[in-house]
Tab-separated table of C-alpha atoms and ligand atoms in Angstrom:
chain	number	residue	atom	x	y	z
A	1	UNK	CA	180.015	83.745	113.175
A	2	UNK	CA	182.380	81.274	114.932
A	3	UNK	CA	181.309	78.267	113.036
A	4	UNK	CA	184.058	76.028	114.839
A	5	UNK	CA	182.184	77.106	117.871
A	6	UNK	CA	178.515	75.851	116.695
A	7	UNK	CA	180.249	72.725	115.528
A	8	UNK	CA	181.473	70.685	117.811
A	9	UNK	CA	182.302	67.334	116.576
A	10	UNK	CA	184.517	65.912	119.407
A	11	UNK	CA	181.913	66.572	121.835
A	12	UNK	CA	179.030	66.018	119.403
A	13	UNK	CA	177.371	69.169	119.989
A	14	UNK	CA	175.891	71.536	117.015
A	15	UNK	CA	174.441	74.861	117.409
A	16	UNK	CA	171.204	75.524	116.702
A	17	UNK	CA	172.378	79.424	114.588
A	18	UNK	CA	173.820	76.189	111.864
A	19	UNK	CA	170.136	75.930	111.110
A	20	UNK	CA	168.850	79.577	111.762
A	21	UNK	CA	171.277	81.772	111.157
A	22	UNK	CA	171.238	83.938	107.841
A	23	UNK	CA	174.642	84.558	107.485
A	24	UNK	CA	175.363	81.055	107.478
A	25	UNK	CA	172.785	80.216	104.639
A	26	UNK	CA	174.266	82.825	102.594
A	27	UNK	CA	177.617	81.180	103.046
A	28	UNK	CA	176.713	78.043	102.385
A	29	UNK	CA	175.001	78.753	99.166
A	30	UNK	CA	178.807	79.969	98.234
A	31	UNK	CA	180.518	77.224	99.576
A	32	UNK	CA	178.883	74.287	99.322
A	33	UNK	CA	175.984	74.955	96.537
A	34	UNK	CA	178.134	76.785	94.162
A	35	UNK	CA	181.420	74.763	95.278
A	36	UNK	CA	180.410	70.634	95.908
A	37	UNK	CA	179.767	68.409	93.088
A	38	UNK	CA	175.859	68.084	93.204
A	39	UNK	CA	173.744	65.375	91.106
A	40	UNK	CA	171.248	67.096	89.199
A	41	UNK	CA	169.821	64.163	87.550
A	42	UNK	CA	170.073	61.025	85.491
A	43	UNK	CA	171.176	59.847	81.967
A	44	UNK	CA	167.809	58.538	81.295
A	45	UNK	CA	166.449	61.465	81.150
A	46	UNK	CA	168.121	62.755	78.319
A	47	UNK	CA	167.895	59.389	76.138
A	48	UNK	CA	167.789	61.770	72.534
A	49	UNK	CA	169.852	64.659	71.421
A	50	UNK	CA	168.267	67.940	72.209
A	51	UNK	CA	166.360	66.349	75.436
A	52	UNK	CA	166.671	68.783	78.468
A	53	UNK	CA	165.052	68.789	81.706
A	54	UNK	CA	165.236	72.043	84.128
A	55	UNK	CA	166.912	71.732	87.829
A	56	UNK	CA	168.260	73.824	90.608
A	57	UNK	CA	171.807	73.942	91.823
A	58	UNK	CA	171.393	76.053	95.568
A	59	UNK	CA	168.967	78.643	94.579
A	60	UNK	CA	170.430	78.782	90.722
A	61	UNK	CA	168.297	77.391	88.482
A	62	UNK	CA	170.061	75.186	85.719
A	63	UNK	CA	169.196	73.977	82.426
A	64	UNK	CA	170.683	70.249	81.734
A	65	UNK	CA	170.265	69.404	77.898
A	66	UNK	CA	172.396	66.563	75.891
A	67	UNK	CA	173.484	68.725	72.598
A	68	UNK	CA	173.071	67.644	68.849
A	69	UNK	CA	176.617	65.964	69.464
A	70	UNK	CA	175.674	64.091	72.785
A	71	UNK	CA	177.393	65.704	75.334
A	72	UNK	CA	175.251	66.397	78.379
A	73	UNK	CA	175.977	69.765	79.322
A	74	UNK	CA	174.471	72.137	82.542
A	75	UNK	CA	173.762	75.470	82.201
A	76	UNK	CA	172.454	78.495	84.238
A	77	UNK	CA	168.829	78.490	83.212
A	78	UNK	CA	168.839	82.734	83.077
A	79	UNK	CA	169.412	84.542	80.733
A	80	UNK	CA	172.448	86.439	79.101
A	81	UNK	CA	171.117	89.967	78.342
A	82	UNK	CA	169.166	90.909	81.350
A	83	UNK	CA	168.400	87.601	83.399
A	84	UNK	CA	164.939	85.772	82.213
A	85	UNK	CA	164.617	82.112	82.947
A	86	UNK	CA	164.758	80.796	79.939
A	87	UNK	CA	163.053	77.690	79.897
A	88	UNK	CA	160.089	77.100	82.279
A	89	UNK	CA	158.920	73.467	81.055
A	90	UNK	CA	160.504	70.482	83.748
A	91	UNK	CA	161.642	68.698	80.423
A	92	UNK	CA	161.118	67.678	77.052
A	93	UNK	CA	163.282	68.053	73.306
A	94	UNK	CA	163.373	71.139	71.785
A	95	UNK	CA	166.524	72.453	69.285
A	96	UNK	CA	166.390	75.726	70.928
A	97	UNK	CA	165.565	77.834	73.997
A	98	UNK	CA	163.818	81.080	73.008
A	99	UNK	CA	164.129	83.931	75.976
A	100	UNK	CA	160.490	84.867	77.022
A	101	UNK	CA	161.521	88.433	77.694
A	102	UNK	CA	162.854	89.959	74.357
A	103	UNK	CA	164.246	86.476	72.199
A	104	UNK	CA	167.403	85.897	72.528
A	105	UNK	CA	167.594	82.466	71.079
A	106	UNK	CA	170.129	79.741	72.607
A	107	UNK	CA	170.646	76.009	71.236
A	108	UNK	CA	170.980	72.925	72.847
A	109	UNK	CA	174.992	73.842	73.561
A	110	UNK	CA	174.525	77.476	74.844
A	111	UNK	CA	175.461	79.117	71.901
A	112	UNK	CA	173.510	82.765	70.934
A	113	UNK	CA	171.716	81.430	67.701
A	114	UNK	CA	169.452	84.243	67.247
A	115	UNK	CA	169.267	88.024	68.497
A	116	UNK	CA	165.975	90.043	67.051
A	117	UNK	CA	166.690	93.001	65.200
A	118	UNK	CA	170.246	91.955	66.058
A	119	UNK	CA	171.494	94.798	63.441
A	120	UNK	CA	169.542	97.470	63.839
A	121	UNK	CA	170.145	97.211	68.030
A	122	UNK	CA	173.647	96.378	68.173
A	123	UNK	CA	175.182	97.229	65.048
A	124	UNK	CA	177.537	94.731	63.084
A	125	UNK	CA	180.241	94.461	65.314
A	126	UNK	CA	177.930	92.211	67.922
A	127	UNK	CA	179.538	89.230	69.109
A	128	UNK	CA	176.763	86.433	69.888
A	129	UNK	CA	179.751	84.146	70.788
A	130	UNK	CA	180.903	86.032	74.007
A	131	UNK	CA	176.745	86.158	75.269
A	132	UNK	CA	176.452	82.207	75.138
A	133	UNK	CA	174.756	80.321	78.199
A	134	UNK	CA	177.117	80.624	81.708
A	135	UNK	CA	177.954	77.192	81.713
A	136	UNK	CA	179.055	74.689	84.661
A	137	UNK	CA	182.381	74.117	83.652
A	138	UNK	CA	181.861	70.715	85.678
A	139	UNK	CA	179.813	67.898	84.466
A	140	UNK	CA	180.517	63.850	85.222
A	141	UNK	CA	178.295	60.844	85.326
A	142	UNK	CA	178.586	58.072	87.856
A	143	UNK	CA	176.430	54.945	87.176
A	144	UNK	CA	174.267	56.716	85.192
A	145	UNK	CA	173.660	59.864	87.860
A	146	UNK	CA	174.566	63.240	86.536
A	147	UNK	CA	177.023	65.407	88.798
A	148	UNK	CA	177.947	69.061	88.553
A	149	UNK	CA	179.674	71.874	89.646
A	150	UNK	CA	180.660	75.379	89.544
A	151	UNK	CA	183.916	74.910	90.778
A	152	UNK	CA	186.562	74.095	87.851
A	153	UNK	CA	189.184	73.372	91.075
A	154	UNK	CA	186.652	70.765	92.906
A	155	UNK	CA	188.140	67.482	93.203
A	156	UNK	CA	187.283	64.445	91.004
A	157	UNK	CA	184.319	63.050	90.824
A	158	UNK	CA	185.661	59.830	91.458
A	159	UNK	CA	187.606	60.927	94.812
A	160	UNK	CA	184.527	62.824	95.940
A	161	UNK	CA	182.480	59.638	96.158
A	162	UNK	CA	185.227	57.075	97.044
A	163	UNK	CA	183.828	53.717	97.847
A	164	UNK	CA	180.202	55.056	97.333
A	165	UNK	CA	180.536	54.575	93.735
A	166	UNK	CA	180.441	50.360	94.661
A	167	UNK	CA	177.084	50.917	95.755
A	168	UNK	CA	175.729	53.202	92.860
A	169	UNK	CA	177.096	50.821	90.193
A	170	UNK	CA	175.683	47.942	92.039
A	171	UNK	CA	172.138	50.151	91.820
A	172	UNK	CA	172.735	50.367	88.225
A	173	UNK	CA	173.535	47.036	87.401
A	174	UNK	CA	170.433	45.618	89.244
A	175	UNK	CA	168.060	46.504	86.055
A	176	UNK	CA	167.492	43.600	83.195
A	177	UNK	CA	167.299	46.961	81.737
A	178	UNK	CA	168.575	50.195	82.752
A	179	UNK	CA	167.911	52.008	85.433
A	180	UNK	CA	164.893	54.410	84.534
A	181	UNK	CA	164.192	58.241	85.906
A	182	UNK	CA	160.363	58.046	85.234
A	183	UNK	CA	158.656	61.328	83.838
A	184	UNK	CA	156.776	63.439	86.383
A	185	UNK	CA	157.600	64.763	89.742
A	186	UNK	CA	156.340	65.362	93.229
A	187	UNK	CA	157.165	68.951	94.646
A	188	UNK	CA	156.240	70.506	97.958
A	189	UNK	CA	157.428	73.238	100.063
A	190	UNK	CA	158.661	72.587	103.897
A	191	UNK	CA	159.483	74.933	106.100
A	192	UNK	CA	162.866	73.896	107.723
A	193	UNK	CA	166.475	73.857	107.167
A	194	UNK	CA	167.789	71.271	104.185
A	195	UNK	CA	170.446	69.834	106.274
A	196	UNK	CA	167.883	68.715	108.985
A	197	UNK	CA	166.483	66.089	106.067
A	198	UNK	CA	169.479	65.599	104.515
A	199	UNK	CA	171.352	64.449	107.647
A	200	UNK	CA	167.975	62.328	108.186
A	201	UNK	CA	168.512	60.293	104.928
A	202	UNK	CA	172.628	59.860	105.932
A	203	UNK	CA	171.562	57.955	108.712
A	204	UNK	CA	169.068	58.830	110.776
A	205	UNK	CA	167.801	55.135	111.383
A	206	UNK	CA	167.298	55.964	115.162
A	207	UNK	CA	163.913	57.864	113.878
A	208	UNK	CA	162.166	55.111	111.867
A	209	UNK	CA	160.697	52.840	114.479
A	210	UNK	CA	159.400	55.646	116.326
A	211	UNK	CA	158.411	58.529	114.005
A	212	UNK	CA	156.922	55.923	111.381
A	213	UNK	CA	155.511	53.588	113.793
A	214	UNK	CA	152.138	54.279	112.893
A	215	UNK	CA	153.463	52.419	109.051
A	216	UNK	CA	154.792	49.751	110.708
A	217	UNK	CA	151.852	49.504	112.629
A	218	UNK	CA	149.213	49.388	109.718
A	219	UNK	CA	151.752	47.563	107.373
A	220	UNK	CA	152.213	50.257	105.352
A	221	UNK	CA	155.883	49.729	105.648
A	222	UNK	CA	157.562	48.078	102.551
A	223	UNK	CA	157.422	43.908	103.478
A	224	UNK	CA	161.136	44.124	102.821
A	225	UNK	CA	162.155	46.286	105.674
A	226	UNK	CA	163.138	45.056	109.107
A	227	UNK	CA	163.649	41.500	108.092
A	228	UNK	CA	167.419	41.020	108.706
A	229	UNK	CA	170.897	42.799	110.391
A	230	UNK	CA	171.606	46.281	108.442
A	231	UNK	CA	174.650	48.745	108.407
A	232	UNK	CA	175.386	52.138	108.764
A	233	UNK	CA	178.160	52.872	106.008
A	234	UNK	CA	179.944	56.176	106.381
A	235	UNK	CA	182.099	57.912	103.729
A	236	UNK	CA	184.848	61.081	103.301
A	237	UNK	CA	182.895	64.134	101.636
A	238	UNK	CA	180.333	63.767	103.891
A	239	UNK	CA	178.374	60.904	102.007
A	240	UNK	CA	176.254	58.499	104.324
A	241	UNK	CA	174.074	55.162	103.948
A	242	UNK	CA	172.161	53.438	106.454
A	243	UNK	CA	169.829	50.281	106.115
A	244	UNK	CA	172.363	48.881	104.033
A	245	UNK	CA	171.468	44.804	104.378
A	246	UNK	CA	173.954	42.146	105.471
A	247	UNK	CA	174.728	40.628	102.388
A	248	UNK	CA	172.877	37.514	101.646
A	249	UNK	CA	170.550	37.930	104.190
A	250	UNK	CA	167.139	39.683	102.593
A	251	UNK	CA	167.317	37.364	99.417
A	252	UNK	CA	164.707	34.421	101.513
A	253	UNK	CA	162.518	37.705	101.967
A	254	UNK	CA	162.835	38.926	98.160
A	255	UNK	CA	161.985	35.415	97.163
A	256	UNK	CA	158.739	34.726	99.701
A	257	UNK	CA	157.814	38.859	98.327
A	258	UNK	CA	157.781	37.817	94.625
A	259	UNK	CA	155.863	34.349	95.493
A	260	UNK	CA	153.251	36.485	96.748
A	261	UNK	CA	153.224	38.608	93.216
A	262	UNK	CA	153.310	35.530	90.796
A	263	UNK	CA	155.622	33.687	88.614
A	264	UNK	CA	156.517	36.579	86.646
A	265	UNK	CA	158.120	38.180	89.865
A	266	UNK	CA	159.733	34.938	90.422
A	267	UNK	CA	161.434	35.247	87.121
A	268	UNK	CA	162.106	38.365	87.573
A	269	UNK	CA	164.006	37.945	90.581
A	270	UNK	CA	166.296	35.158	89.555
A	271	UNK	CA	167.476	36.957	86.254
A	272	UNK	CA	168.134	39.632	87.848
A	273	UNK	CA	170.402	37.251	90.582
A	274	UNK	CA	171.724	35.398	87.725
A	275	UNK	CA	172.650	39.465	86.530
A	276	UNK	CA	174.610	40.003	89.631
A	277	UNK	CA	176.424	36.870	89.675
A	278	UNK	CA	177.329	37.373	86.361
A	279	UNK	CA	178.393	41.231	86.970
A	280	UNK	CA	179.058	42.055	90.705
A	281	UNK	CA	181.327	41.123	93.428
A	282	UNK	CA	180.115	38.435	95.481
A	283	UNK	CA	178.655	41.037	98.092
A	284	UNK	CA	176.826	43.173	95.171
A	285	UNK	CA	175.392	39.629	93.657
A	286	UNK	CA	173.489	39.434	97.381
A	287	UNK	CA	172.390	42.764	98.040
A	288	UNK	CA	168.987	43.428	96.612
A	289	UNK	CA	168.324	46.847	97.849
A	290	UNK	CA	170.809	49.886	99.279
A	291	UNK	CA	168.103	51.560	102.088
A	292	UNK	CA	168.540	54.957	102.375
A	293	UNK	CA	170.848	57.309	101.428
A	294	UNK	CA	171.951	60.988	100.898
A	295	UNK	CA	175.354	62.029	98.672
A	296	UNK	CA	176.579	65.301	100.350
A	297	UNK	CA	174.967	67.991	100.188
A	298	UNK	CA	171.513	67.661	99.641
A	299	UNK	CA	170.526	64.786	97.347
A	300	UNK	CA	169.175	61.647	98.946
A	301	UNK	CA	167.579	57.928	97.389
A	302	UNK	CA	165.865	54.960	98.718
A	303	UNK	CA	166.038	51.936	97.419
A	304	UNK	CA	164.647	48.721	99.381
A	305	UNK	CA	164.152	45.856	96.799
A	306	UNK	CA	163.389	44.772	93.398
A	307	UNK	CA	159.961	45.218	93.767
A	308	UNK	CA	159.728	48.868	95.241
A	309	UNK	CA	160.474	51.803	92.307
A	310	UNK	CA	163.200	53.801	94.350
A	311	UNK	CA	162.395	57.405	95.295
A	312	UNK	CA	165.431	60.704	94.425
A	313	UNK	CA	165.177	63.159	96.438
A	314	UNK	CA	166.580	66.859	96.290
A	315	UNK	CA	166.127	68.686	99.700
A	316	UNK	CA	166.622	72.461	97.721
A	317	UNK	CA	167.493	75.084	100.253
A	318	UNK	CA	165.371	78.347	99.561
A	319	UNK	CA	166.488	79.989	102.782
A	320	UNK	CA	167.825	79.514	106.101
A	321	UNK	CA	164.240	77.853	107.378
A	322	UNK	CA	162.541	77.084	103.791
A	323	UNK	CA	163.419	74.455	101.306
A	324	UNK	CA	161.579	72.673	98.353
A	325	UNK	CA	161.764	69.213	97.959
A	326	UNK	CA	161.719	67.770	94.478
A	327	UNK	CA	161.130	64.047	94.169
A	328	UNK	CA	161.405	61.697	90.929
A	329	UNK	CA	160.633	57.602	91.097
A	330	UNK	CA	162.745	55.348	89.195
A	331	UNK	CA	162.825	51.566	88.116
A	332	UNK	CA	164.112	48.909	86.036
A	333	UNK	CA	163.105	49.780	82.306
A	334	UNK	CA	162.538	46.133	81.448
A	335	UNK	CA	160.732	44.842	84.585
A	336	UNK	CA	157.467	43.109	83.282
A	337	UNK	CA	154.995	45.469	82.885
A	338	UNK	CA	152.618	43.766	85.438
A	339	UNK	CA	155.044	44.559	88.210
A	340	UNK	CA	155.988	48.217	87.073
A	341	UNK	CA	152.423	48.995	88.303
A	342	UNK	CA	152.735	47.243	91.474
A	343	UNK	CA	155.914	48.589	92.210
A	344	UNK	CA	154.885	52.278	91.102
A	345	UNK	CA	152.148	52.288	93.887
A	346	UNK	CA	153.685	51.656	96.916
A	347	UNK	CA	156.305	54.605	97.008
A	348	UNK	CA	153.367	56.929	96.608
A	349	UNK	CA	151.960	55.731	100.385
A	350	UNK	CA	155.529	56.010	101.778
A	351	UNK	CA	158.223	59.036	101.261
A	352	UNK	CA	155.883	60.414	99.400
A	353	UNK	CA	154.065	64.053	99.796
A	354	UNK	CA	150.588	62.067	100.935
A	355	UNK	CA	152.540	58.969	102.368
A	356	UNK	CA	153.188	57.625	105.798
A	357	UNK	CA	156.703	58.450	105.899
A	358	UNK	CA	156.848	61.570	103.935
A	359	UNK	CA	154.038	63.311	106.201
A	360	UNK	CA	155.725	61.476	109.545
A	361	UNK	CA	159.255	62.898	108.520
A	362	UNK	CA	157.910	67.041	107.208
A	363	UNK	CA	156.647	67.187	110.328
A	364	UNK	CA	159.373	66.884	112.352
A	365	UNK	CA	161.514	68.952	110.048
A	366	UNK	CA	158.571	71.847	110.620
A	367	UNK	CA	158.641	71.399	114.713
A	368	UNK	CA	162.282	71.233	114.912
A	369	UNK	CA	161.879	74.468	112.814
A	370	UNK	CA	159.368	75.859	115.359
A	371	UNK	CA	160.212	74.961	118.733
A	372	UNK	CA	164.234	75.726	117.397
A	373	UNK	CA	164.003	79.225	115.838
A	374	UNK	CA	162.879	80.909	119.529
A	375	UNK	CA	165.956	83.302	121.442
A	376	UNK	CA	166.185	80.568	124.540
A	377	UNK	CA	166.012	77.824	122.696
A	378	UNK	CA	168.883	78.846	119.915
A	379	UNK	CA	171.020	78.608	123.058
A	380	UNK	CA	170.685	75.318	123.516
A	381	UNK	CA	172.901	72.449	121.441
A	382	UNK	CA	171.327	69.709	119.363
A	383	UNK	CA	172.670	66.460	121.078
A	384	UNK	CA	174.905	64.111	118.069
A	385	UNK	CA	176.504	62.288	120.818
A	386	UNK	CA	175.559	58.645	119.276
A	387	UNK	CA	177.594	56.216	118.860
A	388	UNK	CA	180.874	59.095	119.578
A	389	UNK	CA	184.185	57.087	119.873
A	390	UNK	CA	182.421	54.184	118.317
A	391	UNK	CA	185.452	52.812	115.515
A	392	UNK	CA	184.111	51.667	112.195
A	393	UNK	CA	184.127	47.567	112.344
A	394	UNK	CA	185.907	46.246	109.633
A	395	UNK	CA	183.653	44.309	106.890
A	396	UNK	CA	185.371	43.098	103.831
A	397	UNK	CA	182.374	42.744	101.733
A	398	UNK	CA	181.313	46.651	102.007
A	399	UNK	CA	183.184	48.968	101.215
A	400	UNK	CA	183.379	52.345	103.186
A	401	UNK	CA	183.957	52.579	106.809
A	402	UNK	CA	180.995	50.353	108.399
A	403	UNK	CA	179.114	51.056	111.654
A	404	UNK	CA	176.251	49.731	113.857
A	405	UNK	CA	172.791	50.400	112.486
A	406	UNK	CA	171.835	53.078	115.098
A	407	UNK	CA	174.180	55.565	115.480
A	408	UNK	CA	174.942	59.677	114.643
A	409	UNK	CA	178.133	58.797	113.403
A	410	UNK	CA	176.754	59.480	110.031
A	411	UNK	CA	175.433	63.225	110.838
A	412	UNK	CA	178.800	63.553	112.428
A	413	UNK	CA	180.270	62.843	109.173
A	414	UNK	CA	177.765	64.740	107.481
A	415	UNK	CA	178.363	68.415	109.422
A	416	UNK	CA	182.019	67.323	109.245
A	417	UNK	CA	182.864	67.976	105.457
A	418	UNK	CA	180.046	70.734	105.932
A	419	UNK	CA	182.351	72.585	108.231
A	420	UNK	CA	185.070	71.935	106.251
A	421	UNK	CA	183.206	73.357	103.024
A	422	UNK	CA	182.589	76.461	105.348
A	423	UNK	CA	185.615	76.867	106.249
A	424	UNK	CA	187.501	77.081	102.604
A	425	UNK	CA	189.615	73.783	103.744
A	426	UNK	CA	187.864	71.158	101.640
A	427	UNK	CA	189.201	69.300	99.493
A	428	UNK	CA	189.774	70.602	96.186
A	429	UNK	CA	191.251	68.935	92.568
B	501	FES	S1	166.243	88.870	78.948
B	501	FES	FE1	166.418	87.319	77.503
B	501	FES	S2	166.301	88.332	75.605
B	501	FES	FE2	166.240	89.909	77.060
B	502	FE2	FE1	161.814	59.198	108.188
């Protein structure tokens, strides 16, 4: 397969086989799943030694625990002997993982601890040591958000999201708190390629007035949204924001939002500004919510104010025209409790599996899928001429290269590092 062919960035034209083709979702899985840095959660959600919660990494399922000495470590969630999953609970504390199948018994740092009838099967000369966990010998936090990899060559974390960090710490540092995965999870299967809602999330802002129009019609839209000027921000790697406010310019809407919730939102609001002030650069002191988001490859947030719990999203690939989509909401853990409820609610009409946006948004990754997959139509381009030749503007108070709110220029940069992945010439440490 002539990937170089399918992808043609200078003319902004991608072939449809990027989406269809089984060859190319086996390669991927190898060179970007098992080769990118990939978040696979968040700090909170290992707050104790011996916490864990299960994840995915491509179609590898991965066991992320914090260990008796506090290290958060990410393992393949399969056994050593002959392959089991492990552990089939999405999270909780345990000291050890006992293997379903015949009880092999690992702790909270991969070691063997326990082999049945370990004598009489193997004799003395068994080494539990050499059987321990396979382990990701990659594992970094930035601003709380957990990052792995398989690759011990792949390049820093801190090169690989550049001047995206600025806005992840800035997400993190607008909690009186700390930011907060909360327990539970919505899960549904769609049938469609990942990258077609990952690209989405980098910056497919083009979409939102007309696919959600019928929440913007009915107001189920959150009150924050479409108030001021936004920005698309594009990064290296493949990273991509969009609906990223003008600084300073949504704070008159934050404030009229919170009058309409009560004093205690009020309050709310202006410790949290007093927070930023204190904490931020003048740009991150006025910027009260990110939009949307995905960090390459498949791992996408929203966040729109202080008063809307922000929504992670992992697009999982589970085949060329399958993926499941894993989704966790998150807030600030000491927001008064009055408003955690508020705030809780409103994602769950949104990007959520029974929301506006979420319903709007699977079905247009199912009909691309459809009216895409056919022999004619495979022949035929998808069309990422937006915005081409467009230079980033220069904008001193964000950081990353920054570009009109509608635009492909994002997607561009998106299948850009993908190729690049593909082709064996990305970066590495
Ligand atoms: S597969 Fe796990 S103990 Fe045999
Ligand atoms: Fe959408």
């Amino acid at each position: 397969m002539q990937l170089c062919a399918l992808v043609d960035l200078e003319r902004g034209f991608i072939g449809r086989d990027v989406y269809f083709d089984e060859a190319v979702y086996r390669a991927e899985l190898e060179r970007v799943f098992a080769k990118c840095w990939l978040v696979v959660g968040h700090e909170s959600q290992l707050a104790a030694p011996n916490d864990f919660f299960t994840q995915y990494m491509g179609e590898d399922p991965v066991l992320v625990t914090r260990d008796v000495a506090g290290q958060i470590r990410v393992f393949l969630n399969s056994c050593t002997h002959r392959g089991m999953k492990i552990c089939r609970e999405e999270a909780g504390n345990a000291r050890a993982f006992e293997c379903p199948y015949h009880g092999w018994t690992f702790d909270t740092s991969g070691r063997l601890a326990a082999v049945p009838h370990e004598l009489a099967a193997y004799g003395a000369n068994f080494q539990r040591e050499s059987r321990a966990l396979i382990e990701a010998p990659k594992v970094e936090s930035c601003a709380g958000f957990i990052f792995a990899s398989w690759d011990t060559d792949v390049v820093p974390l801190r090169t690989y999201l550049g001047d995206l960090r600025w806005y992840l710490e800035l997400m993190a540092a607008r909690q009186l708190g700390r930011l907060e995965v909360l327990p539970g999870q919505q899960r549904y299967k769609v049938a469609g390629n990942w990258k077609v809602a990952a690209e989405n999330f980098a910056g497919d802002n083009y979409h939102t007035t007309h696919t959600h129009a019928s929440a913007i019609i009915t107001g189920a839209l959150p009150p924050i949204l479409g108030t001021g000027p936004d920005h698309t921000v594009s990064f290296p790697y493949g990273h991509g924001t969009q609906l990223i406010p003008d600084p300073g310019t949504k704070f008159s809407a934050e404030l009229a939002w919170a009058k309409t919730l009560g004093p205690e939102a009020v309050e709310y609001l202006e410790a949290l500004r007093f927070k930023l002030v204190r904490v931020g650069t003048e740009a991150q002191s006025e910027l009260f919510g990110l939009g949307v988001s995905n960090i390459f490859p498949h791992f996408s947030f929203n966040d729109f104010s202080v008063f809307h719990a922000s929504t992670l999203i992992w697009w999982h690939p589970r085949g060329a025209n399958a993926m499941e989509v894993w989704q966790s909401l998150t807030y600030d853990s000491e927001a008064p409790r009055a408003l955690r409820e508020y705030v809780l609610e409103l994602p769950t009409g949104e990007q959520a599996v029974a929301g506006f946006f979420g319903q709007d948004d699977v079905e247009n990754i199912e009909q691309v899928t459809a009216a895409s997959r056919g022999v004619v139509s495979r022949r035929a381009p998808f069309d990422y001429t937006m915005g081409l030749g467009t230079p980033p503007r220069t904008d001193s108070r964000l950081p990353g290269q920054v570009y009109p709110s509608i635009t492909e220029q994002n997607q561009r940069n998106f299948y850009s590092y993908w190729l690049s992945c593909m082709n064996g010439d990305a970066g590495r440490g």
